[in-house]
Tab-separated table of C-alpha atoms and ligand atoms in Angstrom:
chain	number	residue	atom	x	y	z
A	1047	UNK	CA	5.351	4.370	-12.715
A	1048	UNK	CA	7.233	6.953	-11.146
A	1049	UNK	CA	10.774	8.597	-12.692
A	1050	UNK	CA	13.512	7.414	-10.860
A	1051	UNK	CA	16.946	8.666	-10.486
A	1052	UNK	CA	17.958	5.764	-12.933
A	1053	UNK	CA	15.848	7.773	-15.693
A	1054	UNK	CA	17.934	10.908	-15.212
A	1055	UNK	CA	20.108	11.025	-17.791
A	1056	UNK	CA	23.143	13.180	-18.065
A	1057	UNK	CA	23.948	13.693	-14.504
A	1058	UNK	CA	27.524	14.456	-15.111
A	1059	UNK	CA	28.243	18.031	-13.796
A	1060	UNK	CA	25.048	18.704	-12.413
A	1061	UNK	CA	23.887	19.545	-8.759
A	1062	UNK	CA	21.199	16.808	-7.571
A	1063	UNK	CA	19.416	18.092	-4.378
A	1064	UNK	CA	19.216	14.675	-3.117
A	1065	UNK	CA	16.657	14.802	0.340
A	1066	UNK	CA	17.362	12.245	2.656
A	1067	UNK	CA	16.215	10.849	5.848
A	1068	UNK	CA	18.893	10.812	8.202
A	1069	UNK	CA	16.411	11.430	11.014
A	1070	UNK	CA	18.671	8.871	13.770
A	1071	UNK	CA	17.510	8.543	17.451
A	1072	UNK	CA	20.465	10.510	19.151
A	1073	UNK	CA	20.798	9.860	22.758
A	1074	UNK	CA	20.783	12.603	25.009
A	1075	UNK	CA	24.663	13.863	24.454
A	1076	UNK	CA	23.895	13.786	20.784
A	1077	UNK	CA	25.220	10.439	20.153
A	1078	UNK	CA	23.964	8.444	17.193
A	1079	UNK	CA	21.916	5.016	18.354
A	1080	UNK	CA	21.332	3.641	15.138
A	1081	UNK	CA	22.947	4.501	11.978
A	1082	UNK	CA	20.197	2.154	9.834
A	1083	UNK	CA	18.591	5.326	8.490
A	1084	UNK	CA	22.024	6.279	6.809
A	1085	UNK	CA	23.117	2.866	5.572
A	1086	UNK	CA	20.259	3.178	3.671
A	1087	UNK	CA	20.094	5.918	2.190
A	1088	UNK	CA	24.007	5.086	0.494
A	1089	UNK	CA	22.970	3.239	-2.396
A	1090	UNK	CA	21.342	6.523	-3.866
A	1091	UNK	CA	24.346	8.918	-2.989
A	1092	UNK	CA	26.645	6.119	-4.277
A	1093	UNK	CA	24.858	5.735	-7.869
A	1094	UNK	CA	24.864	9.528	-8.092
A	1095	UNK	CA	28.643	9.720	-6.932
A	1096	UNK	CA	29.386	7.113	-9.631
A	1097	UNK	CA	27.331	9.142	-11.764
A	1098	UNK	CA	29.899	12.315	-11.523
A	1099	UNK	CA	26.743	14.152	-10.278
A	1100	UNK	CA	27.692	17.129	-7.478
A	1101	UNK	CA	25.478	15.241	-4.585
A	1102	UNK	CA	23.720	18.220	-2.120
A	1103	UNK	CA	22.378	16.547	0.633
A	1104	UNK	CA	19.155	17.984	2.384
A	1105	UNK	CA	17.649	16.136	5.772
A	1106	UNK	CA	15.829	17.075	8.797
A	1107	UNK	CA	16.540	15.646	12.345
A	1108	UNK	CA	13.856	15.950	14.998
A	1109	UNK	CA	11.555	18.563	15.361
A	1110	UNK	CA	14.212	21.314	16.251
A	1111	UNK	CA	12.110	25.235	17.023
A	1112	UNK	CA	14.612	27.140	15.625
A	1113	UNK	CA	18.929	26.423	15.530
A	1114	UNK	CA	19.475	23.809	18.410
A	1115	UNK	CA	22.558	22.263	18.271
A	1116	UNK	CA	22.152	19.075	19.650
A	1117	UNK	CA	19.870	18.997	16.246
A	1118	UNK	CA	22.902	19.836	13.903
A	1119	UNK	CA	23.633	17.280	11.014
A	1120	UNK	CA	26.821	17.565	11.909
A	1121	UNK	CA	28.121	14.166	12.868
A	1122	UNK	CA	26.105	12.705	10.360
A	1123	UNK	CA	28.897	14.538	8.138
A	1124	UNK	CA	31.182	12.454	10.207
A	1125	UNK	CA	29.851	9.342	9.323
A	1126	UNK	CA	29.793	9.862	5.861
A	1127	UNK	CA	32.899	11.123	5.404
A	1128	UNK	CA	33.486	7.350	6.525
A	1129	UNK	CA	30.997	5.991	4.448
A	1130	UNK	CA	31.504	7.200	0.876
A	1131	UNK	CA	34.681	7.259	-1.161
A	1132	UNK	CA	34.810	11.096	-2.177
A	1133	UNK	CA	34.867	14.811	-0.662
A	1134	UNK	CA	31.956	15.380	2.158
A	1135	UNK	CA	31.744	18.654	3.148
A	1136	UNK	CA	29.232	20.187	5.729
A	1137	UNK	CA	27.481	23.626	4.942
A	1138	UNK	CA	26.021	25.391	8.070
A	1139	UNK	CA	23.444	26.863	6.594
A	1140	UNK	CA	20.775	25.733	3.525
A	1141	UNK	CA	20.156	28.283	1.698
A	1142	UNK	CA	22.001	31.950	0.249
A	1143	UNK	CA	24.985	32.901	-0.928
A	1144	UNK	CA	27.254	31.082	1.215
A	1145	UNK	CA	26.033	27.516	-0.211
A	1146	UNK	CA	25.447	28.805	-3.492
A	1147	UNK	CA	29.647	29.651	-3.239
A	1148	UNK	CA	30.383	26.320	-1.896
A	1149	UNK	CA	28.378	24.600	-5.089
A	1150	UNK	CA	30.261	26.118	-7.110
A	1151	UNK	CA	33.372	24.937	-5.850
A	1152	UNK	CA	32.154	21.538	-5.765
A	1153	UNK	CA	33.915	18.927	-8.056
A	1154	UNK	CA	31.922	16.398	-9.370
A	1155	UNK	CA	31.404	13.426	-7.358
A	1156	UNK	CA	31.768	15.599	-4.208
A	1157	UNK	CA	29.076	15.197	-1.765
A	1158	UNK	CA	28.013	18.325	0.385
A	1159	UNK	CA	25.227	17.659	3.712
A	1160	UNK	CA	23.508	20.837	4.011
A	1161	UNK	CA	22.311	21.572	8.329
A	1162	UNK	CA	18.915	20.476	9.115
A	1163	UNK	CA	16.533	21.531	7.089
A	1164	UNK	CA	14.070	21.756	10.104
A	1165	UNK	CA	16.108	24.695	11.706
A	1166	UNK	CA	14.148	26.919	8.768
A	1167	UNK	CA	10.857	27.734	9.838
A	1168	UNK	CA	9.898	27.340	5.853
A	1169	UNK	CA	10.212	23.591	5.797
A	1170	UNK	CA	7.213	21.944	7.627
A	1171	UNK	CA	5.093	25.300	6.203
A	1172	UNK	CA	6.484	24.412	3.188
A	1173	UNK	CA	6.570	28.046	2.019
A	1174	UNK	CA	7.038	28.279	-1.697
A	1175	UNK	CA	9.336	31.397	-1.122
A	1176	UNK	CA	11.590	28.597	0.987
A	1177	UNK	CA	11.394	25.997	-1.591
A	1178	UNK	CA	12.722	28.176	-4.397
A	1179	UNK	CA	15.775	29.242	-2.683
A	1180	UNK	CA	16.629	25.422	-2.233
A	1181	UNK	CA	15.650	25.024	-5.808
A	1182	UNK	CA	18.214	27.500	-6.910
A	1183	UNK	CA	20.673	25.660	-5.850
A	1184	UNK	CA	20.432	22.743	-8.060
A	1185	UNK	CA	19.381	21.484	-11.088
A	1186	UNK	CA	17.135	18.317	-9.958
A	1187	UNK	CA	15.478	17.061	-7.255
A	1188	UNK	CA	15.879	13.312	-6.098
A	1189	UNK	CA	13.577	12.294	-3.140
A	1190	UNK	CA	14.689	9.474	-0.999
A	1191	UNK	CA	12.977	10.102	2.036
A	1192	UNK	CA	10.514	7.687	2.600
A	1193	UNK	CA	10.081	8.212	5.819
A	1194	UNK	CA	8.680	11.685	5.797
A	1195	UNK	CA	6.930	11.250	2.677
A	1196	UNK	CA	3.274	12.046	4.012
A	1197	UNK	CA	4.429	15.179	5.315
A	1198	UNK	CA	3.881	18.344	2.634
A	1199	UNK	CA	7.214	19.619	3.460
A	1200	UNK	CA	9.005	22.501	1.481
A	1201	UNK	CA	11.965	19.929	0.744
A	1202	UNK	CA	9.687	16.823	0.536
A	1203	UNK	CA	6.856	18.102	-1.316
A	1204	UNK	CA	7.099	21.964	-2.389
A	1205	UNK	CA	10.142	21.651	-4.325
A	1206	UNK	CA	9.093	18.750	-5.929
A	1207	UNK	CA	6.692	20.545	-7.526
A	1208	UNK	CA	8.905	23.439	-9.483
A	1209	UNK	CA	11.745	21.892	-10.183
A	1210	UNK	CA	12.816	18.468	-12.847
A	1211	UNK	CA	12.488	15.454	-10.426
A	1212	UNK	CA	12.915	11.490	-9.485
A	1213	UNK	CA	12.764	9.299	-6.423
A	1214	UNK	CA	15.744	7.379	-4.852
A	1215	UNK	CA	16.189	3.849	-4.823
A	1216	UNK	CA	15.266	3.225	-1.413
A	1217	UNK	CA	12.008	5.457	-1.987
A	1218	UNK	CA	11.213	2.433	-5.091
A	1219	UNK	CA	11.767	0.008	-2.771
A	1220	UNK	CA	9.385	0.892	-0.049
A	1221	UNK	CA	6.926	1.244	-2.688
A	1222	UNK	CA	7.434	-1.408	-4.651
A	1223	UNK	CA	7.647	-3.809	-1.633
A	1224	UNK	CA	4.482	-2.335	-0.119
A	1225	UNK	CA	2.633	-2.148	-2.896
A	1226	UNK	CA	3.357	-5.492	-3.773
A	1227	UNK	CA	2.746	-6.522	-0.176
A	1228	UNK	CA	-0.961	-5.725	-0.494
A	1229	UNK	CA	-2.136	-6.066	-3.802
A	1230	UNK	CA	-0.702	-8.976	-4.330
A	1231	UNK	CA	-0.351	-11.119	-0.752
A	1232	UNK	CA	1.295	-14.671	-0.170
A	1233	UNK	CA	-1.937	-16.325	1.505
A	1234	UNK	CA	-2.466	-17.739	4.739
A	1235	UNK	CA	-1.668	-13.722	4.863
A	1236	UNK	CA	-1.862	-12.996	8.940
A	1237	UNK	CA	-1.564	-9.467	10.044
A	1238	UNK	CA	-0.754	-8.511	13.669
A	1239	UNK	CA	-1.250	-5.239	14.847
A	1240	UNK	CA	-0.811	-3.726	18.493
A	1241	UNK	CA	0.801	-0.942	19.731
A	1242	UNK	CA	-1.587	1.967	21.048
A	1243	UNK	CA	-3.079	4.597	18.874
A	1244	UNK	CA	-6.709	2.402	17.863
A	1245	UNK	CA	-8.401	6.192	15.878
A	1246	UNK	CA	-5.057	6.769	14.365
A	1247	UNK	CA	-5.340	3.175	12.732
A	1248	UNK	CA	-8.551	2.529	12.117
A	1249	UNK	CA	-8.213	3.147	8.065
A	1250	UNK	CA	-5.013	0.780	8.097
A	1251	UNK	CA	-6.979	-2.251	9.626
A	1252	UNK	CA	-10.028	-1.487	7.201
A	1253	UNK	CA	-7.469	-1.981	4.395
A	1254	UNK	CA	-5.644	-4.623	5.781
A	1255	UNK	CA	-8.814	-6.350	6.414
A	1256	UNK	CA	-9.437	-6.521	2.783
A	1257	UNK	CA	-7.075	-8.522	1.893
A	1258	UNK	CA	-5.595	-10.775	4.826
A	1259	UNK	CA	-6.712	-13.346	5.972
A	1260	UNK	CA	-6.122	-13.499	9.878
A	1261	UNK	CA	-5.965	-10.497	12.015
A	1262	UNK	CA	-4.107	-10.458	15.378
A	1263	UNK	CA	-4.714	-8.206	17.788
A	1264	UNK	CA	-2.306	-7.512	20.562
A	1265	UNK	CA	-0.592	-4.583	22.652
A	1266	UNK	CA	-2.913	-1.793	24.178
A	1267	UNK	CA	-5.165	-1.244	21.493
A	1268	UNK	CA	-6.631	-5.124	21.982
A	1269	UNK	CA	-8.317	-3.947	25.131
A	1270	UNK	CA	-10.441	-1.399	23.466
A	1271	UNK	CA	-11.084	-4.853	21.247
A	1272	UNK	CA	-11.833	-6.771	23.913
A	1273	UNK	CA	-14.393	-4.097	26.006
A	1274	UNK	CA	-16.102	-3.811	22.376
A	1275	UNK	CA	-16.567	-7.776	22.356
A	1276	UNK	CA	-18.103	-7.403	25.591
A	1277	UNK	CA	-15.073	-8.718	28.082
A	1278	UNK	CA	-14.180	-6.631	30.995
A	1279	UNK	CA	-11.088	-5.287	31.187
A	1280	UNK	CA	-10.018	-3.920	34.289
A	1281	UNK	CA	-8.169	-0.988	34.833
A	1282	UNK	CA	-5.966	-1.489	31.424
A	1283	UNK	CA	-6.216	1.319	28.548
A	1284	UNK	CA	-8.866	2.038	26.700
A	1285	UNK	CA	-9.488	4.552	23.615
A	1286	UNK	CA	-13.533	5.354	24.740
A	1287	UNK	CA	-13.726	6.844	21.358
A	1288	UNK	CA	-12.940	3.871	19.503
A	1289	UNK	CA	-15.031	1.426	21.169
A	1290	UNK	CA	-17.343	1.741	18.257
A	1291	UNK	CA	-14.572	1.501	15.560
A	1292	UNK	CA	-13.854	-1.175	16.990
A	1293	UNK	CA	-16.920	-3.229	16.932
A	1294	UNK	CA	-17.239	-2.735	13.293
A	1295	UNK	CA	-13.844	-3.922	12.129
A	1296	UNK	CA	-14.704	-7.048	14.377
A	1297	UNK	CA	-18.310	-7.183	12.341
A	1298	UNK	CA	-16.747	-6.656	9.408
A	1299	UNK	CA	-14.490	-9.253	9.752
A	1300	UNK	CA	-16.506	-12.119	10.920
A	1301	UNK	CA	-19.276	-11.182	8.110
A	1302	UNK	CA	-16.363	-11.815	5.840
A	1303	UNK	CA	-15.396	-14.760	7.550
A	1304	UNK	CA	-11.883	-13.502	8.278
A	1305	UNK	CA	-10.226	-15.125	11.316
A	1306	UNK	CA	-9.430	-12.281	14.530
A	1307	UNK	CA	-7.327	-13.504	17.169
A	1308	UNK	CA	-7.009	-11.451	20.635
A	1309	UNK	CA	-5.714	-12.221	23.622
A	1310	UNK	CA	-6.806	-14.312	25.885
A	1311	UNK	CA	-4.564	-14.253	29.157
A	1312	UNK	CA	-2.392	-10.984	29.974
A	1313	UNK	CA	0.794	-9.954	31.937
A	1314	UNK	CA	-0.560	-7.184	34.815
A	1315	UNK	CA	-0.168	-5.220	37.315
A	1316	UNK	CA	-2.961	-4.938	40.641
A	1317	UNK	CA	-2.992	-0.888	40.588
A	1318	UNK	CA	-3.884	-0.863	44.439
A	1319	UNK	CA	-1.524	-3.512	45.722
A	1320	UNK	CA	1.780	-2.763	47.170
A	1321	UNK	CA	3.457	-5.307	45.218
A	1322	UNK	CA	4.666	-4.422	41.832
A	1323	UNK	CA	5.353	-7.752	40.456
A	1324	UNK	CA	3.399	-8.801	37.045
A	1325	UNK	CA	0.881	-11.633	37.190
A	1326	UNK	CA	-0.570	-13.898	34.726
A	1327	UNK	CA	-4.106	-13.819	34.577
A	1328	UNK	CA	-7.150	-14.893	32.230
A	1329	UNK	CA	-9.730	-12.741	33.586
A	1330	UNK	CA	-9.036	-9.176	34.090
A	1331	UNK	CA	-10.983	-7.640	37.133
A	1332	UNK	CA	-10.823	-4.773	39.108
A	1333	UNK	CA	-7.739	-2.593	39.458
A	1334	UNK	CA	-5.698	-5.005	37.303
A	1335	UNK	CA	-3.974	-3.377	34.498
A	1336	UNK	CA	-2.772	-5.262	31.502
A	1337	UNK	CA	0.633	-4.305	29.867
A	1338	UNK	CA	2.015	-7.222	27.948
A	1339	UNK	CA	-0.112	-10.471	26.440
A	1340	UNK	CA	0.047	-13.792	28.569
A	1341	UNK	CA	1.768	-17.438	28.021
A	1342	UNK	CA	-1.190	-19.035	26.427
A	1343	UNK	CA	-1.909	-15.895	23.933
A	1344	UNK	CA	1.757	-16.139	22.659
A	1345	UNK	CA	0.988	-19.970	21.756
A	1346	UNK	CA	-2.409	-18.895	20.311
A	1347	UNK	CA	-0.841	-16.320	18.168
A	1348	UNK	CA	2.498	-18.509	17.249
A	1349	UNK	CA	0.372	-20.784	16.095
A	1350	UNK	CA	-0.746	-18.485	13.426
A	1351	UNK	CA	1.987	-17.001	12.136
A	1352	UNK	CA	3.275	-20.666	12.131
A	1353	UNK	CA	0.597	-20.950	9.568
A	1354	UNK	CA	1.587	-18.052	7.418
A	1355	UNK	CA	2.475	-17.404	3.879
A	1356	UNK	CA	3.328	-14.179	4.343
A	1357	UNK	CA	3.185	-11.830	7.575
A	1358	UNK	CA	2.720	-8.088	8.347
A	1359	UNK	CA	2.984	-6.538	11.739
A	1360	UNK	CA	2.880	-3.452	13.315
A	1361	UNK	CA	2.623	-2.396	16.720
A	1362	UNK	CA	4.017	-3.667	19.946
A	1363	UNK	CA	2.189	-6.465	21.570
A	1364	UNK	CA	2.933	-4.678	25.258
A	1365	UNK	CA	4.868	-1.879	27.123
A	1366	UNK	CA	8.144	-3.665	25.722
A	1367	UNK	CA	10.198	-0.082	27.090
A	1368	UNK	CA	9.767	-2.058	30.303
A	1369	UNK	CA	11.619	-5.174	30.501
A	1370	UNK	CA	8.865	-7.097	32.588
A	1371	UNK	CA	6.420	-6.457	29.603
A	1372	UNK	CA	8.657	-7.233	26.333
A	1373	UNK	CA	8.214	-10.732	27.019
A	1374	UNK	CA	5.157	-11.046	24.209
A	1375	UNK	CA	6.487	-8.964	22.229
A	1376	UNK	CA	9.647	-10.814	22.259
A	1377	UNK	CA	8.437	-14.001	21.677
A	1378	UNK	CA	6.092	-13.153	18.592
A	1379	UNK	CA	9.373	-10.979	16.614
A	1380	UNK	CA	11.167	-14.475	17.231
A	1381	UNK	CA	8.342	-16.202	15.520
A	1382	UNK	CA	8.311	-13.688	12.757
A	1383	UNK	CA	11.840	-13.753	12.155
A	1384	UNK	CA	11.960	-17.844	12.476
A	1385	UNK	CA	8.632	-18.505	10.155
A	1386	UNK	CA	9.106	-19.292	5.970
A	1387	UNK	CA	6.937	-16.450	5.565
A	1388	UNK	CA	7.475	-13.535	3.781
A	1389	UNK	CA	7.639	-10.590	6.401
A	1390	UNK	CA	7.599	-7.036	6.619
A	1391	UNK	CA	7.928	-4.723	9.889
A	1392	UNK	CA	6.821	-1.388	9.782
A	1393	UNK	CA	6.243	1.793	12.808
A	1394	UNK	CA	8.359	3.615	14.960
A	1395	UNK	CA	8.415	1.397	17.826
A	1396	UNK	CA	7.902	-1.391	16.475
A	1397	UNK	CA	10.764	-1.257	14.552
A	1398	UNK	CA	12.830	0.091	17.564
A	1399	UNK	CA	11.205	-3.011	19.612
A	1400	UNK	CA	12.438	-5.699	16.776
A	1401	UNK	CA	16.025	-4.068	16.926
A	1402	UNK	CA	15.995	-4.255	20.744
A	1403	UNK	CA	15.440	-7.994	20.420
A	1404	UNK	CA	17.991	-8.615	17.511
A	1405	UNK	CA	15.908	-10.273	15.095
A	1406	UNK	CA	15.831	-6.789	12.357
A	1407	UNK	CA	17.727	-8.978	10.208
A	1408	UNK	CA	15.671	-12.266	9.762
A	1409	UNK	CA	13.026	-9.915	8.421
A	1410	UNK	CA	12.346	-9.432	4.691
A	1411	UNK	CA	11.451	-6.065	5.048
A	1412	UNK	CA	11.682	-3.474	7.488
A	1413	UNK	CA	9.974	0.108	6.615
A	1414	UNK	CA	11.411	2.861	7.030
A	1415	UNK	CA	8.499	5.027	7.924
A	1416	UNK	CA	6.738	5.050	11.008
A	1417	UNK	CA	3.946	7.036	10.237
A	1418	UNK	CA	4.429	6.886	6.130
A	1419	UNK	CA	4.376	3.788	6.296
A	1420	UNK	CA	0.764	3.257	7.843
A	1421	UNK	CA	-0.249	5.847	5.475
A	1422	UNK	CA	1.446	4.594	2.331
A	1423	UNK	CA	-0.827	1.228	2.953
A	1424	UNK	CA	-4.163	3.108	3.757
A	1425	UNK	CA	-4.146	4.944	0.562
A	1426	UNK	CA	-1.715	3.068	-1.813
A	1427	UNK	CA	0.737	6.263	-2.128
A	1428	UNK	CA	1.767	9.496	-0.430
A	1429	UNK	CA	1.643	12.951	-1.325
A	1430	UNK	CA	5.393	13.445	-1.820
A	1431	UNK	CA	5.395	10.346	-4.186
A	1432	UNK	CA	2.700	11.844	-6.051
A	1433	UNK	CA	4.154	14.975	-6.859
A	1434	UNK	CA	6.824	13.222	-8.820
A	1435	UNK	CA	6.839	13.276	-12.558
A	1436	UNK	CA	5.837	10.258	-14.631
A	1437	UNK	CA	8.229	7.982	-16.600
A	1438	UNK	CA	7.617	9.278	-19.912
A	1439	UNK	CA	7.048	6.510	-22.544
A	1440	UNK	CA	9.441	6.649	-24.930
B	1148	ADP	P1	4.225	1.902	16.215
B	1148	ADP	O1	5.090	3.095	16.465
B	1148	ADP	O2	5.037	0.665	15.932
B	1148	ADP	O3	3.151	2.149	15.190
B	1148	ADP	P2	2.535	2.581	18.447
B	1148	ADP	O4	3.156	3.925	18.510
B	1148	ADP	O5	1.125	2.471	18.004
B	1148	ADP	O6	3.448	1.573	17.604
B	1148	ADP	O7	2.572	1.931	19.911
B	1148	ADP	C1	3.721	1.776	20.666
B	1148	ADP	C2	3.446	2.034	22.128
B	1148	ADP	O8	2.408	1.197	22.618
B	1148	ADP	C3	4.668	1.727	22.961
B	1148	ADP	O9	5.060	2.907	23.626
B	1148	ADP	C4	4.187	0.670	23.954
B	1148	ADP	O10	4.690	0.843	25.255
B	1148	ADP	C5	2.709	0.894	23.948
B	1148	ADP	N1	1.979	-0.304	24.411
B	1148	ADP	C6	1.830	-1.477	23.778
B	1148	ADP	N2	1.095	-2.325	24.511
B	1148	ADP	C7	0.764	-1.680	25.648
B	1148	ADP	C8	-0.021	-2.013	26.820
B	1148	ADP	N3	-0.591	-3.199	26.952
B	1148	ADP	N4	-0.143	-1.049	27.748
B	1148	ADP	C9	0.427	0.151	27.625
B	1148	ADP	N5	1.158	0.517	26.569
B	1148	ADP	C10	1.326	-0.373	25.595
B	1149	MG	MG1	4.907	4.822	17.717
């Protein structure tokens, strides 16, 4: 079991380097979209707060090359000086004498957002000569950023590994729900993936596949399904390279007698005709291209989930960032979100997709992580969380 910030004793006085995932989608004049990211990252900053700790906030945002300013943390400042009940300052830079200053003047229970980390060329190297200069300027480390937690990053990983450490509550959550998720499934446990990306998520079905007990497959990645179970599929997407892959997860599974649903009717488009209105069809032929799953698939797979104990999905079930293709996509987040099931949500979009649609809150859980959270599942834990020290055993 991993130290958490609830095993730190003493924090009265001291400076917790607290990193944080306040990595919003902005829209193009900078505006914040979706504040989820910082909601939940309060309960940590609030405990430390309450805790009399000096709170030094350290995030990224994007993937800035250098100081952009439509990157700067910035408004985030704004929002917390909102949010939380003490002093939030803002420090323009992350590292030198200018922060080191501003520490000092801290009070405790102040809270002080430090600009994004990602303007330093040192974080996503993570050079060590970066990560001790942040180190300096505290005296532990709390990680509570889930969401980047398979990336080695100098304030993610490197400092993790020279200076006294913990993870935040929202980090114990993700694992703890995860982890509980699938070692220890609610069965009929029916997992629907789509989306596009088949290579990329190969090792997440494999492992998913050991344990559930249906597998649905929709979005773009279920034609490279279908072409491997021998269906034609017009002009839709394809990942040639995974053709294979994909004909052993469907072996795999039907050795194992594990159920695997995919579609069977599709919304498309006729690539040659003039005309650019969707049709329904069963059999895809020619130029048709498939971009969202049909009426009869949604029963098919609503059926399933009606069925289920407990429910993971990730992945899009069509081009949903076209409002003539969410309709599938729609439909099964409804059942999700209506069904007794136990249900967790995880990957960038379809996260964003499940938010578009309004249902984020009937689900039990909804990961953080896009990409850490696919990873978290293929190999039960993530670099950053295994940097952190032990509980020690008292
Ligand atoms: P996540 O981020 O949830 O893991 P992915 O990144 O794998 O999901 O996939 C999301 C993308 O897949 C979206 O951009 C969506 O438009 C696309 N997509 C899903 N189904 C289709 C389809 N049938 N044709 C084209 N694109 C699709
Ligand atoms: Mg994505």
């Amino acid at each position: 079991m991993k130290r958490t910030v609830e095993d730190l004793a003493n924090l009265k006085g001291k400076v917790v380097l607290l990193r944080v995932d306040f990595n919003v989608p902005l829209d193009e004049g900078g505006k914040i979209l979706d504040a989820t990211r910082i909601m939940q990252s309060l309960p940590t900053i609030k405990y430390l707060i309450e805790k009399q700790a000096k709170v030094v906030l350290i995030s990224h945002l994007g993937r800035p090359e250098g100081y952009d300013i439509r990157k700067s943390l910035w408004p985030i400042a704004l929002i917390l000086m909102r949010l939380l009940p003490t002093s939030v300052y803002f420090s323009n830079k992350a590292i030198g004498k200018e922060v080191e200053e501003r520490i000092k003047h801290m009070k405790n229970g102040d809270v002080l957002l430090l600009e994004n980390i990602r303007f330093y060329e040192g974080e996503a190297s993570c050079d060590m000569n970066f990560a001790k200069e942040i180190a300096k300027l505290g005296d532990v480390f709390v990680n509570d950023a889930f969401g980047v937690a398979h990336r080695e990053h100098a304030t993610t990983y490197g400092i993790a590994r020279i200076m006294p450490n913990a993870i935040g509550f929202l980090m114990k959550k993700e694992i703890t729900a995860l982890q509980g998720a699938v070692e220890n499934p609610k069965h009929p446990f029916v997992v629907i993936i789509g989306g596009a990306k088949v290579k990329g998520k190969i090792k997440f079905i494999m492992k998913l596949l050991e344990v559930a007990d249906t597998l649905i497959i929709g979005g773009a990645m279920a034609y490279t399904f279908l072409v491997a179970s021998g269906y034609s599929v017009g002009q839709s997407i394809i990942y040639d390279d995974s053709v294979e892959y994909a004909r052993d997860i469907l072996n795999i599974a039907y050795s194992q007698g594990k159920k695997i649903l995919l579609p069977i009717d599709h919304v498309c488009i006729r690539e040659n005709s003039k005309k650019k209105k969707p049709i329904v069809v069963s059999n895809l032929i020619d130029d048709m291209v498939a971009y969202d799953i049909g009426p009869k698939t949604i029963k098919l797979f609503k059926d399933e989930i009606n069925q289920a104990k407990q429910i993971l999905w990730n992945g899009p079930l069509g081009k949903y960032e076209d409002e003539r293709f969410i309709g599938g996509t729609k439909e099964i987040a409804k059942a999700i979100a209506s069904s007794k099931a136990y249900s967790i949500v995880g990957g960038g979009d379809s996260v964003s997709a499940i938010k578009k649609i309004g249902c984020e809150n009937k689900i039990d859980l909804i990961s953080t992580g896009g990409g850490a959270t696919l990873k978290f599942i293929e190999n039960d834990t993530l670099p950053c969380i295994d940097v952190i020290q032990e509980k020690i055993k008292l």
